[in-house]
Coordinates of C-alpha atoms in Angstrom, one line a residue:
M1 CA 0.0 0.0 0.0
A2 CA 1.4 3.3 -1.1
Y3 CA 1.6 6.1 1.4
V4 CA -1.7 8.1 1.7
S5 CA -1.7 11.3 3.6
M6 CA -4.7 12.2 6.0
G7 CA -5.8 15.0 3.6
E8 CA -5.7 12.7 0.5
A9 CA -7.7 10.0 2.5
H10 CA -10.2 12.7 3.4
R11 CA -10.5 13.8 -0.2
R12 CA -11.0 10.2 -1.5
I13 CA -13.8 9.4 1.0
T14 CA -15.7 12.7 0.5
D15 CA -15.3 12.2 -3.3
F16 CA -16.9 8.7 -3.0
L17 CA -19.7 10.0 -0.8
S18 CA -20.4 12.9 -3.4
R19 CA -20.5 10.3 -6.3
F20 CA -22.8 8.2 -4.4
S21 CA -25.2 11.0 -3.6
D22 CA -25.1 12.4 -7.2
A23 CA -25.8 8.9 -8.7
I24 CA -29.0 8.7 -6.7
S25 CA -30.1 12.3 -7.2
S26 CA -29.4 12.1 -10.9
Q27 CA -30.8 8.5 -11.1
D28 CA -27.7 7.2 -12.8
G29 CA -28.0 3.4 -12.5
A30 CA -24.7 2.6 -14.1
A31 CA -22.9 4.9 -11.8
L32 CA -24.5 3.6 -8.8
R33 CA -23.9 0.0 -9.8
S34 CA -20.1 0.7 -9.8
L35 CA -20.2 2.3 -6.5
L36 CA -22.1 -0.6 -4.9
A37 CA -19.3 -3.0 -5.9
V38 CA -17.0 -4.6 -3.3
S39 CA -15.3 -7.7 -4.7
S40 CA -13.9 -6.1 -7.9
N41 CA -10.3 -4.8 -8.1
S42 CA -11.1 -1.4 -9.5
S43 CA -8.6 1.4 -8.7
L44 CA -11.5 3.3 -7.2
L45 CA -12.2 0.6 -4.6
L46 CA -8.6 0.0 -3.8
S47 CA -7.8 3.6 -3.3
L48 CA -11.0 4.0 -1.2
A49 CA -10.1 1.0 1.1
D50 CA -6.6 2.6 1.7
A51 CA -8.3 5.9 2.6
L52 CA -10.7 4.2 5.0
N53 CA -7.8 2.6 6.9
I54 CA -6.0 5.9 7.1
F55 CA -8.9 8.3 8.0
Q56 CA -10.5 6.2 11.0
D57 CA -13.2 8.7 11.7
W58 CA -14.9 8.3 8.2
A59 CA -18.3 7.6 9.8
R60 CA -18.4 11.2 10.8
L61 CA -18.0 12.3 7.1
V62 CA -20.9 10.1 6.1
K63 CA -23.1 11.8 8.7
Q64 CA -22.1 15.2 7.5
A65 CA -22.8 14.3 3.9
D66 CA -26.1 12.8 4.9
R67 CA -27.9 15.6 6.8
N68 CA -30.8 15.5 4.6
S69 CA -31.3 11.8 4.3
Q70 CA -30.8 9.4 7.1
Q71 CA -31.5 6.4 4.8
L72 CA -28.5 7.2 2.6
G73 CA -26.2 6.9 5.8
E74 CA -27.9 3.5 6.6
I75 CA -26.6 2.3 3.3
L76 CA -23.2 3.9 3.2
V77 CA -21.9 3.3 6.7
P78 CA -22.2 -0.5 6.6
H79 CA -21.2 -0.5 2.8
L80 CA -17.9 1.3 3.6
R81 CA -17.3 -1.0 6.7
C82 CA -17.7 -3.9 4.2
I83 CA -15.1 -2.5 1.8
Q84 CA -12.8 -2.0 4.7
S85 CA -13.2 -5.5 6.0
F86 CA -13.1 -7.1 2.6
R87 CA -9.7 -5.6 1.7
I88 CA -8.0 -7.0 5.0
G89 CA -9.6 -10.5 4.4
R90 CA -12.3 -10.5 7.0
F91 CA -14.9 -11.9 4.9
V92 CA -17.5 -12.8 7.7
E93 CA -17.4 -9.2 8.8
A94 CA -17.6 -7.9 5.3
Y95 CA -20.7 -10.1 4.6
V96 CA -22.5 -9.0 7.8
A97 CA -21.9 -5.4 6.9
F98 CA -22.9 -5.7 3.3
E99 CA -26.2 -7.6 4.1
K100 CA -27.1 -4.6 6.5
S101 CA -26.3 -2.1 3.7
A102 CA -28.2 -4.2 1.1
N103 CA -31.3 -4.4 3.3
A104 CA -31.2 -0.6 3.6
F105 CA -30.7 -0.2 -0.1
L106 CA -33.6 -2.5 -0.9
Q107 CA -35.9 -0.6 1.3
E108 CA -34.9 2.6 -0.7
F109 CA -35.3 0.7 -4.0
R110 CA -38.9 -0.3 -3.3
N111 CA -39.8 3.4 -2.8
W112 CA -38.5 4.4 -6.1
E113 CA -41.2 4.2 -8.7
T114 CA -39.2 3.8 -11.9
A115 CA -36.6 1.0 -12.7
W116 CA -33.7 3.3 -13.1
A117 CA -31.7 1.5 -10.3
V118 CA -32.2 -2.1 -11.6
E119 CA -28.6 -2.3 -12.6
A120 CA -27.5 -1.4 -9.1
V121 CA -29.8 -4.1 -7.9
Y122 CA -27.9 -6.5 -10.2
M123 CA -24.7 -5.5 -8.4
V124 CA -26.1 -6.0 -4.9
A125 CA -27.5 -9.4 -5.9
H126 CA -24.1 -10.5 -7.3
E127 CA -22.0 -9.2 -4.4
I128 CA -24.1 -10.6 -1.6
R129 CA -23.7 -14.1 -3.2
V130 CA -19.9 -13.8 -3.8
L131 CA -19.4 -12.4 -0.2
A132 CA -21.5 -15.2 1.3
E133 CA -19.4 -17.8 -0.4
L134 CA -16.1 -16.2 0.9
A135 CA -17.6 -15.8 4.4
D136 CA -18.7 -19.5 4.4
K137 CA -15.2 -20.6 3.4
E138 CA -13.8 -18.5 6.3
L139 CA -16.4 -20.0 8.8
S140 CA -15.5 -23.5 7.7
S141 CA -11.8 -22.9 8.1
M142 CA -12.6 -21.8 11.7
G143 CA -14.6 -25.0 12.3
K144 CA -17.9 -22.9 12.4
N145 CA -21.2 -23.5 10.7
P146 CA -21.1 -22.0 7.1
E147 CA -24.5 -20.3 7.1
K148 CA -24.0 -17.1 5.2
L149 CA -25.0 -18.4 1.7
Q150 CA -28.2 -19.6 3.1
G151 CA -28.8 -16.0 4.4
A152 CA -27.9 -14.6 1.0
G153 CA -30.5 -16.9 -0.6
S154 CA -33.1 -15.5 1.8
F155 CA -32.2 -11.9 1.0
L156 CA -32.3 -12.7 -2.8
M157 CA -35.9 -14.0 -2.4
K158 CA -36.7 -10.6 -0.9
V159 CA -35.1 -8.9 -3.8
F160 CA -37.0 -11.2 -6.3
G161 CA -40.3 -10.2 -4.6
S162 CA -39.5 -6.6 -5.0
L163 CA -39.0 -7.2 -8.7
A164 CA -41.7 -9.7 -9.5
G165 CA -44.8 -7.3 -9.3
K166 CA -46.3 -5.4 -12.2
G167 CA -44.2 -2.6 -13.6
P168 CA -41.0 -1.8 -15.3
K169 CA -38.8 -3.3 -12.5
R170 CA -39.8 -6.9 -13.5
V171 CA -37.2 -6.8 -16.1
G172 CA -34.6 -7.5 -13.4
A173 CA -36.3 -10.6 -12.0
L174 CA -34.5 -13.0 -14.2
Y175 CA -31.0 -11.8 -13.2
V176 CA -31.9 -12.3 -9.5
T177 CA -33.4 -15.7 -10.4
C178 CA -30.1 -16.8 -11.8
Q179 CA -28.2 -15.6 -8.7
L180 CA -30.7 -17.7 -6.7
F181 CA -30.0 -20.7 -8.9
K182 CA -26.3 -20.3 -8.3
V183 CA -26.9 -20.2 -4.5
Y184 CA -29.3 -23.2 -4.6
F185 CA -26.9 -25.3 -6.7
K186 CA -24.0 -24.4 -4.4
L187 CA -26.0 -25.4 -1.3
G188 CA -27.4 -28.6 -2.9
T189 CA -31.0 -27.3 -2.4
V190 CA -32.0 -27.3 -6.2
H191 CA -35.6 -28.3 -5.2
L192 CA -36.0 -24.7 -4.0
C193 CA -35.6 -23.6 -7.7
R194 CA -39.1 -24.9 -8.5
S195 CA -41.1 -22.1 -6.8
V196 CA -38.9 -19.4 -8.6
I197 CA -39.3 -21.3 -12.0
R198 CA -43.1 -21.4 -11.5
S199 CA -43.2 -17.7 -10.8
I200 CA -41.2 -16.9 -14.0
E201 CA -42.9 -19.5 -16.4
T202 CA -46.4 -19.3 -15.2
A203 CA -47.0 -15.7 -14.1
K204 CA -48.8 -13.6 -16.7
I205 CA -46.8 -10.5 -15.7
F206 CA -43.7 -12.0 -17.2
D207 CA -42.9 -12.1 -21.0
F208 CA -39.7 -14.1 -21.3
E209 CA -38.7 -12.4 -24.4
E210 CA -38.6 -9.1 -22.6
F211 CA -35.7 -10.2 -20.5
P212 CA -32.0 -9.4 -21.5
S213 CA -30.5 -11.9 -23.7
S214 CA -27.6 -12.8 -21.3
D215 CA -30.1 -13.4 -18.4
K216 CA -32.2 -15.6 -20.6
A217 CA -29.1 -17.7 -21.7
T218 CA -28.2 -18.1 -18.0
Y219 CA -31.7 -19.0 -17.0
M220 CA -31.8 -21.7 -19.6
Y221 CA -28.5 -23.1 -18.6
Y222 CA -29.6 -23.7 -15.0
T223 CA -33.0 -24.9 -16.0
G224 CA -31.4 -27.2 -18.4
R225 CA -29.2 -28.6 -15.7
L226 CA -32.2 -29.2 -13.5
E227 CA -33.8 -31.2 -16.5
V228 CA -30.5 -33.2 -16.7
Y229 CA -30.9 -34.2 -13.0
N230 CA -34.5 -35.2 -13.6
E231 CA -33.4 -37.1 -16.6
N232 CA -35.9 -35.1 -19.0
F233 CA -33.4 -35.1 -21.7
V234 CA -35.5 -33.7 -24.5
A235 CA -36.2 -30.6 -22.4
A236 CA -32.7 -30.5 -21.2
D237 CA -31.5 -30.6 -24.9
Q238 CA -33.8 -27.7 -25.8
K239 CA -32.8 -25.5 -22.9
L240 CA -29.2 -26.1 -22.9
T241 CA -29.1 -25.7 -26.8
Y242 CA -30.9 -22.3 -26.4
A243 CA -28.3 -21.4 -23.7
L244 CA -25.5 -22.3 -26.1
M245 CA -27.0 -20.4 -29.1
H246 CA -27.6 -17.2 -27.1
C247 CA -24.3 -17.2 -25.2
N248 CA -21.9 -14.6 -26.2
S249 CA -19.2 -16.3 -28.3
R250 CA -16.5 -14.2 -26.7
Y251 CA -17.0 -16.0 -23.4
E252 CA -15.4 -19.4 -24.0
A253 CA -15.5 -20.4 -20.3
N254 CA -19.4 -20.0 -20.4
L255 CA -19.7 -21.9 -23.6
R256 CA -17.5 -24.7 -22.1
M257 CA -19.8 -24.8 -19.0
I258 CA -22.9 -25.3 -21.2
L259 CA -21.3 -27.9 -23.3
K260 CA -20.2 -30.0 -20.1
Y261 CA -24.0 -30.7 -19.8
L262 CA -25.1 -30.6 -23.3
I263 CA -22.7 -33.2 -24.6
P264 CA -23.9 -35.9 -22.3
V265 CA -27.5 -35.0 -23.0
K266 CA -26.8 -35.2 -26.8
L267 CA -25.1 -38.5 -26.2
S268 CA -28.1 -39.9 -24.4
I269 CA -30.3 -39.1 -27.4
G270 CA -27.9 -40.6 -29.8
I271 CA -26.2 -37.5 -31.1
L272 CA -22.3 -37.5 -31.0
P273 CA -20.2 -34.5 -31.0
K274 CA -17.2 -33.9 -33.4
M275 CA -13.8 -34.4 -31.9
T276 CA -12.8 -31.0 -33.0
L277 CA -15.5 -29.5 -30.7
L278 CA -14.0 -31.4 -27.7
E279 CA -10.5 -30.2 -28.5
K280 CA -11.7 -26.6 -29.0
Y281 CA -13.3 -26.3 -25.6
N282 CA -10.9 -28.7 -23.7
L283 CA -13.6 -31.2 -23.1
I284 CA -11.2 -34.2 -23.5
E285 CA -13.0 -36.1 -20.7
Y286 CA -15.6 -37.0 -23.2
T287 CA -13.2 -38.2 -26.0
D288 CA -13.1 -41.8 -25.0
V289 CA -16.8 -41.9 -24.2
V290 CA -17.5 -40.8 -27.8
K291 CA -15.0 -43.3 -29.2
A292 CA -16.6 -46.1 -27.2
L293 CA -20.1 -45.3 -28.5
K294 CA -18.7 -45.3 -32.1
S295 CA -16.8 -48.5 -31.8
G296 CA -19.1 -50.5 -29.4
D297 CA -16.1 -50.8 -27.0
L298 CA -17.6 -51.3 -23.4
R299 CA -14.2 -51.6 -21.9
L300 CA -13.2 -48.2 -23.3
L301 CA -16.5 -46.6 -21.8
R302 CA -15.9 -48.1 -18.4
R303 CA -12.3 -46.9 -18.3
A304 CA -13.3 -43.3 -19.3
L305 CA -16.0 -43.3 -16.6
Q306 CA -13.5 -44.6 -14.0
E307 CA -10.7 -42.2 -15.1
H308 CA -12.9 -39.1 -14.9
E309 CA -15.3 -40.3 -12.1
D310 CA -14.7 -37.4 -9.7
Q311 CA -15.2 -34.8 -12.5
F312 CA -18.5 -36.5 -13.8
L313 CA -19.8 -36.9 -10.3
R314 CA -19.0 -33.3 -9.5
T315 CA -20.9 -32.0 -12.5
G316 CA -23.7 -34.5 -11.8
V317 CA -23.6 -36.3 -15.2
Y318 CA -22.0 -39.6 -14.2
L319 CA -25.3 -41.5 -14.1
V320 CA -26.3 -40.0 -17.4
L321 CA -23.1 -41.3 -19.0
E322 CA -23.2 -44.7 -17.2
K323 CA -26.6 -45.4 -18.9
L324 CA -24.8 -45.1 -22.3
E325 CA -23.8 -48.7 -21.8
L326 CA -27.0 -49.9 -23.6
Q327 CA -26.0 -47.9 -26.8
V328 CA -22.4 -49.4 -26.7
Y329 CA -24.0 -52.9 -26.5
Q330 CA -26.1 -52.0 -29.4
R331 CA -23.1 -50.8 -31.4
L332 CA -21.2 -54.0 -30.5
V333 CA -24.0 -56.2 -31.9
K334 CA -24.4 -54.0 -35.0
K335 CA -20.6 -54.5 -35.7
I336 CA -21.0 -58.2 -35.4
H337 CA -23.9 -58.2 -37.6
M338 CA -22.0 -56.2 -40.2
I339 CA -19.1 -58.6 -40.1
Q340 CA -21.5 -61.7 -40.5
K341 CA -23.2 -59.9 -43.4
Q342 CA -19.9 -59.7 -45.3
K343 CA -19.2 -63.4 -44.7
D344 CA -22.6 -64.9 -45.1
P345 CA -25.4 -62.4 -46.0
S346 CA -28.1 -65.0 -45.7
K347 CA -27.4 -65.8 -42.0
A348 CA -26.3 -62.2 -41.0
H349 CA -29.6 -61.6 -39.0
Q350 CA -28.9 -64.7 -36.8
I351 CA -26.3 -63.9 -34.2
K352 CA -25.3 -66.5 -31.7
L353 CA -25.1 -65.3 -28.1
D354 CA -21.9 -67.3 -27.7
L355 CA -20.3 -65.0 -30.4
I356 CA -21.3 -61.9 -28.4
V357 CA -19.8 -63.5 -25.3
K358 CA -16.5 -64.0 -27.1
A359 CA -16.5 -60.4 -28.4
L360 CA -17.0 -59.1 -24.8
K361 CA -14.3 -61.4 -23.5
W362 CA -12.0 -59.9 -26.1
L363 CA -12.8 -56.5 -24.7
E364 CA -12.0 -57.9 -21.1
V365 CA -15.6 -58.0 -20.1
D366 CA -16.6 -61.4 -18.6
M367 CA -20.2 -62.3 -19.1
D368 CA -21.8 -65.7 -19.5
V369 CA -24.5 -66.5 -22.1
D370 CA -27.3 -65.9 -19.7
E371 CA -26.2 -62.5 -18.8
V372 CA -25.8 -61.5 -22.5
E373 CA -29.3 -62.9 -23.2
C374 CA -30.5 -60.5 -20.5
I375 CA -28.8 -57.6 -22.1
M376 CA -30.1 -58.5 -25.5
A377 CA -33.7 -58.7 -24.1
I378 CA -33.2 -55.1 -22.6
L379 CA -32.0 -53.9 -26.0
I380 CA -35.1 -55.3 -27.6
Y381 CA -37.4 -53.9 -24.9
K382 CA -35.8 -50.4 -25.1
N383 CA -36.1 -50.5 -28.9
L384 CA -32.5 -50.2 -29.6
M385 CA -32.7 -53.5 -31.4
K386 CA -35.5 -55.2 -33.3
G387 CA -35.7 -59.0 -33.1
Y388 CA -36.5 -62.0 -31.0
F389 CA -34.8 -65.0 -29.2
A390 CA -34.5 -68.5 -30.4
H391 CA -34.1 -69.5 -26.8
K392 CA -33.1 -73.2 -27.2
S393 CA -30.5 -72.6 -29.8
K394 CA -29.2 -69.4 -28.0
V395 CA -29.5 -67.2 -31.0
V396 CA -30.9 -63.6 -31.3
V397 CA -32.8 -63.2 -34.6
L398 CA -32.6 -59.7 -35.9
S399 CA -35.3 -58.1 -38.0
K400 CA -34.3 -57.8 -41.7
Q401 CA -35.8 -54.3 -41.7
D402 CA -34.0 -51.7 -39.8
P403 CA -32.6 -54.0 -36.9
F404 CA -31.0 -51.2 -35.2
P405 CA -33.3 -48.2 -35.0
K406 CA -31.8 -44.8 -34.4
L407 CA -32.7 -42.7 -31.5
K408 CA -33.5 -39.7 -33.7
G409 CA -33.1 -37.1 -31.0
K410 CA -35.2 -39.1 -28.4
P411 CA -33.8 -40.8 -25.3
V412 CA -33.7 -44.5 -24.9
S413 CA -37.3 -45.5 -23.8
S414 CA -37.8 -46.3 -20.1

């Protein structure tokens, strides 16, 4: 920290207070948004934090600047205290101060009839989540209960309520909804998303197309992830594809996050990505999964799942990928059928179960004839294969017309 004189510290603080007051009086939402930031590394915030540490009696300056409006002081005193605590790494103190400031700001926002300060609300919603996550890490490191993120979720619900009514402010509801989703996913309480989704998708006061494009993309990303967890793959495909198509192409990290979920969804409905896509977005964990589906290599699929198990479990797609085994079995039988067709076209549709057992053994997958028969029965039942069993001779007789139906964008039938 560079040396800051008492006079310079005084000037920086009074300048910030003046900017804050001017932003509200002139209803400049963009300016107010930047002044409500805490976690950014802007030069304004860094210099202000230095000044607050030098000029210890800064609360008196707030009171002097706030003679006409006590409410402004109720926002600014805890806000400045938050900035001060944040810069010295006291995140629990920073969160507590910011929550107090945010509640005072929300009270003021409710009294403003127009939506000029919606951008500032976005900053408050973002910062309270970020600060809560940092505070919970600090609490956990001290062996205490991490409870601040849950508190942030409760505050965001109040913000959502202030935006969800009729009027121009409702345009901000989707951004706050996305912040709520981030909180609920982090806490593992995704079931709480339902009530917010219901409010957005069934309320007549909301027209989805009125919301900003970036908010719509984020919303579709999170609701798409929920559909993945619920194994509604057609809906998940639609929502995640929407998110991908409407995501700004400059934000490769965001595109990669969407693809992490969209790729397993596409795989589950029979659509394989190109290897160039996996390479471009560094999604190499899916490379062997795709190769296994193409080649019918069950061993390769299981190795891929084992190698990247932690990653797939963390993103919640492990069970989705595990269920791809049926498609791999289908591909294996299809390859055997193609080889037999080249040798003896008249008997290509008759595949001995023992031959499948041998193919699996070559892939280091030990199964007896009864187990293979069970798998073939499941393939037929799931409409991944058309045919029937000649049980006595242990032969699966494939249909001569389209024996291996394509999924055509639909999930394997349950």
